[in-house]
mmCIF file of C-alpha atoms in Angstrom:
data_model
loop_
_atom_site.group_PDB
_atom_site.id
_atom_site.type_symbol
_atom_site.label_atom_id
_atom_site.label_comp_id
_atom_site.label_asym_id
_atom_site.label_seq_id
_atom_site.Cartn_x
_atom_site.Cartn_y
_atom_site.Cartn_z
ATOM 1 C CA UNK A 1 -1.375 -0.805 5.438
ATOM 2 C CA UNK A 2 -4.464 -2.674 4.414
ATOM 3 C CA UNK A 3 -8.008 -3.622 5.092
ATOM 4 C CA UNK A 4 -9.889 -6.559 6.580
ATOM 5 C CA UNK A 5 -13.447 -7.479 5.645
ATOM 6 C CA UNK A 6 -16.010 -6.434 8.273
ATOM 7 C CA UNK A 7 -18.089 -9.577 7.712
ATOM 8 C CA UNK A 8 -15.785 -11.806 9.795
ATOM 9 C CA UNK A 9 -14.625 -13.817 6.727
ATOM 10 C CA UNK A 10 -10.995 -12.988 7.417
ATOM 11 C CA UNK A 11 -10.567 -11.700 3.879
ATOM 12 C CA UNK A 12 -8.450 -8.668 3.289
ATOM 13 C CA UNK A 13 -5.284 -7.378 1.777
ATOM 14 C CA UNK A 14 -2.169 -5.704 3.071
ATOM 15 C CA UNK A 15 0.833 -4.003 1.510
ATOM 16 C CA UNK A 16 4.195 -2.845 2.840
ATOM 17 C CA UNK A 17 4.516 0.926 2.705
ATOM 18 C CA UNK A 18 8.038 1.589 1.527
ATOM 19 C CA UNK A 19 7.470 5.311 1.133
ATOM 20 C CA UNK A 20 4.815 7.621 2.461
ATOM 21 C CA UNK A 21 3.704 10.838 4.068
ATOM 22 C CA UNK A 22 1.186 11.588 6.783
ATOM 23 C CA UNK A 23 -0.049 14.854 8.363
ATOM 24 C CA UNK A 24 1.761 15.707 11.600
ATOM 25 C CA UNK A 25 0.795 18.852 13.430
ATOM 26 C CA UNK A 26 1.398 21.850 11.133
ATOM 27 C CA UNK A 27 3.551 19.780 8.755
ATOM 28 C CA UNK A 28 3.985 16.225 7.616
ATOM 29 C CA UNK A 29 6.008 13.125 8.512
ATOM 30 C CA UNK A 30 7.611 11.168 5.673
ATOM 31 C CA UNK A 31 9.068 7.652 5.759
ATOM 32 C CA UNK A 32 11.186 5.745 3.303
ATOM 33 C CA UNK A 33 12.903 2.349 3.352
ATOM 34 C CA UNK A 34 16.515 1.474 2.745
ATOM 35 C CA UNK A 35 18.270 -1.609 1.486
ATOM 36 C CA UNK A 36 20.648 -2.211 4.360
ATOM 37 C CA UNK A 37 22.287 -5.571 3.734
ATOM 38 C CA UNK A 38 25.731 -7.037 4.327
ATOM 39 C CA UNK A 39 28.275 -5.277 2.164
ATOM 40 C CA UNK A 40 26.122 -2.273 1.343
ATOM 41 C CA UNK A 41 27.447 1.274 1.377
ATOM 42 C CA UNK A 42 25.686 2.774 4.356
ATOM 43 C CA UNK A 43 26.497 6.348 3.285
ATOM 44 C CA UNK A 44 25.070 5.744 -0.192
ATOM 45 C CA UNK A 45 21.955 4.190 1.317
ATOM 46 C CA UNK A 46 21.532 7.206 3.578
ATOM 47 C CA UNK A 47 21.835 9.498 0.561
ATOM 48 C CA UNK A 48 19.244 7.411 -1.265
ATOM 49 C CA UNK A 49 16.794 7.650 1.632
ATOM 50 C CA UNK A 50 17.188 11.425 1.641
ATOM 51 C CA UNK A 51 16.422 11.538 -2.087
ATOM 52 C CA UNK A 52 13.306 9.435 -1.447
ATOM 53 C CA UNK A 53 12.123 11.869 1.240
ATOM 54 C CA UNK A 54 12.699 14.806 -1.149
ATOM 55 C CA UNK A 55 10.702 13.063 -3.916
ATOM 56 C CA UNK A 56 7.808 12.403 -1.508
ATOM 57 C CA UNK A 57 7.772 16.074 -0.367
ATOM 58 C CA UNK A 58 7.916 17.263 -4.000
ATOM 59 C CA UNK A 59 5.085 14.914 -5.111
ATOM 60 C CA UNK A 60 2.812 16.304 -2.384
ATOM 61 C CA UNK A 61 3.984 19.914 -2.649
ATOM 62 C CA UNK A 62 5.420 19.902 0.877
ATOM 63 C CA UNK A 63 8.521 21.807 1.795
ATOM 64 C CA UNK A 64 10.900 20.590 4.467
#
């Protein structure tokens, strides 16, 4: 996500969104990143992503 200056200068800033939530229909869509690298425990990473989703929903008062 980010912004670019409207004056044509090319100035702006961007950031990687590792976690977030956006309205979707009557609910919301959440996203969260994972650290999938060689040798990682894929099940543990999946569990961590689910905890991240739960924290996002809790922070915004959204139930899943």
